[in-house]
Coordinates of N, CA and C in Angstrom, one line a residue:
D1 N 95.4 125.8 97.9 CA 96.7 125.3 98.7 C 96.5 124.9 99.7
T2 N 97.2 123.6 100.2 CA 96.7 122.6 101.3 C 98.4 122.2 101.8
P3 N 98.3 122.1 102.9 CA 99.4 121.9 104.0 C 99.9 120.4 103.7
H4 N 98.8 119.5 103.7 CA 98.9 118.1 103.5 C 98.4 117.3 102.3
R5 N 98.9 116.7 101.5 CA 98.1 115.9 100.7 C 98.3 113.9 100.6
I6 N 97.5 113.6 100.5 CA 98.0 112.1 100.3 C 97.4 111.6 98.9
L7 N 97.9 110.6 98.2 CA 97.5 109.8 97.4 C 97.4 108.8 97.5
L8 N 96.2 107.8 96.8 CA 96.0 106.4 97.2 C 95.7 106.0 95.8
S9 N 96.3 104.9 95.8 CA 96.2 104.5 94.4 C 96.2 102.8 94.6
G10 N 95.3 102.3 93.8 CA 95.1 100.9 93.5 C 96.0 100.4 92.5
A11 N 96.4 101.4 91.5 CA 97.2 100.7 89.9 C 98.6 100.5 90.2
P12 N 98.9 100.1 90.1 CA 100.8 100.3 89.6 C 101.3 100.9 88.5
I13 N 102.1 101.8 88.7 CA 102.7 102.4 87.9 C 103.3 101.4 86.7
Q14 N 102.9 102.0 85.6 CA 103.4 100.6 84.2 C 104.4 101.0 83.9
N15 N 104.4 101.3 82.7 CA 105.7 101.5 81.8 C 106.2 103.1 81.6
K16 N 105.5 103.9 82.2 CA 105.7 105.2 82.1 C 106.1 106.1 82.9
L17 N 107.3 106.5 83.1 CA 107.9 107.3 84.4 C 107.0 108.7 84.4
T18 N 106.4 109.0 83.6 CA 105.8 110.2 83.7 C 104.6 110.4 84.3
E19 N 103.9 109.1 84.3 CA 102.5 108.7 85.7 C 103.2 109.0 86.7
L20 N 104.2 108.3 87.2 CA 105.2 108.7 88.5 C 105.6 110.2 88.8
W21 N 105.8 110.9 87.7 CA 106.0 112.1 87.9 C 104.8 112.8 88.2
S22 N 103.6 112.6 87.6 CA 102.7 113.0 87.8 C 101.9 112.8 88.9
L23 N 102.0 111.9 89.6 CA 101.5 111.4 91.2 C 102.1 112.1 92.1
F24 N 103.9 112.4 91.6 CA 104.3 112.8 93.1 C 103.9 114.7 92.7
D25 N 103.6 115.0 91.5 CA 104.0 116.4 91.2 C 102.4 117.0 92.1
F26 N 101.9 116.3 92.4 CA 100.1 116.3 92.5 C 100.5 116.2 94.0
V27 N 101.2 115.5 94.8 CA 101.3 115.3 96.4 C 102.2 116.0 96.8
F28 N 103.5 116.3 96.0 CA 104.6 117.1 96.6 C 105.0 118.0 95.3
P29 N 104.6 119.1 95.1 CA 104.7 119.8 93.6 C 106.4 120.4 93.8
G30 N 106.8 120.1 92.6 CA 108.4 120.2 92.6 C 109.4 119.3 92.9
R31 N 109.0 118.2 93.7 CA 110.1 117.1 94.4 C 110.8 116.6 93.2
L32 N 110.1 116.3 92.0 CA 110.8 115.6 90.6 C 111.1 116.8 89.7
G33 N 111.2 117.9 90.0 CA 111.2 119.1 89.0 C 109.9 119.2 88.2
T34 N 110.5 120.0 87.2 CA 109.5 120.0 86.1 C 109.4 119.0 85.2
L35 N 108.5 118.9 84.7 CA 108.2 117.6 83.6 C 109.7 117.6 82.5
P36 N 109.5 118.8 81.7 CA 111.1 118.7 80.9 C 112.6 117.9 81.6
V37 N 112.2 118.4 83.0 CA 113.4 118.2 83.4 C 113.7 116.7 83.8
F38 N 112.5 116.3 84.5 CA 112.4 115.0 85.0 C 112.4 114.3 83.5
Q39 N 111.9 114.3 82.7 CA 112.1 113.4 81.2 C 113.7 113.7 81.1
Q40 N 114.1 114.8 80.9 CA 115.8 114.7 80.5 C 116.4 114.1 81.7
E41 N 116.5 114.1 82.9 CA 117.0 113.5 83.8 C 116.8 111.9 84.6
F42 N 115.5 111.9 84.1 CA 115.4 110.3 84.7 C 114.5 109.3 83.6
A43 N 113.7 109.7 83.2 CA 112.4 109.1 82.2 C 113.2 108.7 80.6
N44 N 113.9 109.7 80.5 CA 114.7 109.4 79.3 C 115.7 108.0 79.4
P45 N 116.6 108.8 80.1 CA 117.9 107.8 80.5 C 117.2 106.2 80.9
I46 N 116.4 106.1 81.6 CA 116.1 105.1 82.0 C 115.7 104.4 81.0
A47 N 114.4 104.8 80.2 CA 114.0 104.1 79.0 C 115.0 103.7 78.0
A48 N 116.2 104.6 77.7 CA 117.2 104.2 76.6 C 117.9 103.3 77.3
G49 N 118.3 103.1 78.4 CA 118.9 101.7 79.1 C 118.4 100.2 79.0
G50 N 117.1 100.6 78.8 CA 116.2 99.2 78.7 C 116.2 98.7 77.3
F51 N 116.3 99.6 76.2 CA 116.2 99.1 74.9 C 117.1 97.6 74.7
A52 N 116.6 96.9 73.9 CA 117.6 95.8 73.5 C 118.9 96.1 73.0
N53 N 119.1 97.3 72.1 CA 120.4 97.8 71.5 C 121.1 98.5 72.5
A54 N 120.6 98.5 73.5 CA 121.4 99.9 74.3 C 122.6 99.7 74.8
S55 N 123.5 100.5 74.7 CA 124.9 100.4 74.8 C 124.9 99.9 76.3
T56 N 126.1 99.3 76.8 CA 126.8 99.0 78.2 C 126.5 100.6 78.7
F57 N 127.0 101.4 78.5 CA 127.1 103.0 79.1 C 125.5 103.5 79.7
Q58 N 124.7 103.4 78.3 CA 123.3 103.6 78.5 C 122.7 102.3 79.7
V59 N 122.7 101.3 79.8 CA 122.3 100.3 80.5 C 123.0 100.9 82.2
D60 N 124.1 101.3 82.2 CA 124.9 101.6 83.5 C 123.9 102.8 83.7
A61 N 124.2 104.0 83.0 CA 123.3 105.3 83.1 C 121.9 105.1 83.9
A62 N 121.3 104.3 83.0 CA 119.6 103.9 83.5 C 119.4 103.3 84.9
Y63 N 120.7 102.5 85.1 CA 120.8 102.0 86.4 C 121.0 103.1 87.4
R64 N 121.9 104.2 87.1 CA 122.2 104.8 88.3 C 121.1 106.1 88.3
C65 N 120.2 106.0 87.1 CA 119.4 107.0 87.5 C 118.2 106.5 88.1
A66 N 118.0 105.3 87.7 CA 117.0 104.5 88.5 C 117.0 104.8 90.1
L67 N 118.2 104.2 90.5 CA 118.7 104.3 92.1 C 118.4 106.1 92.7
V68 N 119.1 107.0 92.2 CA 118.8 108.5 92.5 C 117.3 108.3 92.4
L69 N 116.5 107.9 92.0 CA 114.9 108.4 91.7 C 114.6 107.4 92.5
R70 N 114.7 106.6 93.2 CA 114.2 105.7 94.0 C 114.7 106.3 95.4
D71 N 116.0 106.8 95.5 CA 116.1 107.2 96.6 C 115.2 108.9 96.9
L72 N 114.9 109.1 95.9 CA 114.1 110.3 95.9 C 112.7 110.0 96.6
I73 N 112.0 109.2 96.1 CA 110.8 108.9 96.3 C 110.4 107.8 97.5
D74 N 111.5 107.4 97.8 CA 111.1 106.2 98.9 C 110.8 106.7 100.1
P75 N 111.4 108.2 101.0 CA 110.7 108.3 101.9 C 109.0 108.8 101.8
Y76 N 108.5 108.9 100.7 CA 107.3 109.2 100.3 C 106.2 108.1 100.1
L77 N 107.0 106.9 99.8 CA 105.9 105.7 99.2 C 105.7 104.7 100.2
L78 N 104.5 104.3 100.5 CA 104.6 103.1 101.3 C 103.8 102.5 100.2
R79 N 104.4 101.0 100.2 CA 103.7 100.0 98.9 C 103.5 99.1 99.3
R80 N 102.5 98.3 99.2 CA 102.2 96.9 99.9 C 101.9 96.1 98.7
M81 N 102.1 94.8 98.8 CA 101.6 93.9 98.3 C 100.4 93.4 97.9
K82 N 99.9 92.5 96.7 CA 98.4 92.3 96.9 C 98.6 91.1 98.6
A83 N 99.7 90.6 98.4 CA 99.4 89.3 99.8 C 99.4 90.0 100.7
D84 N 99.9 91.5 101.2 CA 100.2 91.8 102.5 C 98.8 92.2 102.7
V85 N 97.9 93.0 101.8 CA 96.5 93.5 102.1 C 95.5 92.5 101.8
Q86 N 95.7 91.5 100.9 CA 94.5 90.7 101.0 C 93.6 90.0 101.8
L87 N 92.3 90.3 102.1 CA 91.5 89.9 102.4 C 91.0 88.1 102.5
K88 N 90.9 87.2 103.4 CA 90.6 86.3 103.5 C 89.1 86.0 103.0
L89 N 88.8 86.1 101.7 CA 87.3 86.0 101.5 C 86.7 84.6 100.9
P90 N 85.7 84.5 100.7 CA 85.3 83.1 100.4 C 85.6 83.1 99.0
D91 N 85.4 82.0 98.5 CA 85.5 81.8 96.7 C 84.3 82.0 96.3
K92 N 84.5 83.0 94.9 CA 83.4 84.1 94.4 C 82.4 82.6 93.7
S93 N 81.0 82.9 94.0 CA 79.9 81.8 93.4 C 79.2 82.8 92.5
E94 N 78.7 82.4 91.6 CA 77.7 83.1 90.7 C 76.8 82.3 90.5

């Protein structure tokens, strides 16, 4: 058990919110609940709202869930875009 944890990732979270849960559960155990609870409260509603045949209710619910999730993780997430950190390197030559 350690009082401080940090996670550095060069890869974006793609299309699986369970990846986000896994990373956060390592850094801040329990912050997003257990995996089944996270899936029920966030991953499943957000995924359902993204389907082409999603109802207006599902789309609205997905949006509200995404906002709540964003508010939960924002204080612990430092995101940098490639343009923010890209070094000025010469062109690649082979």
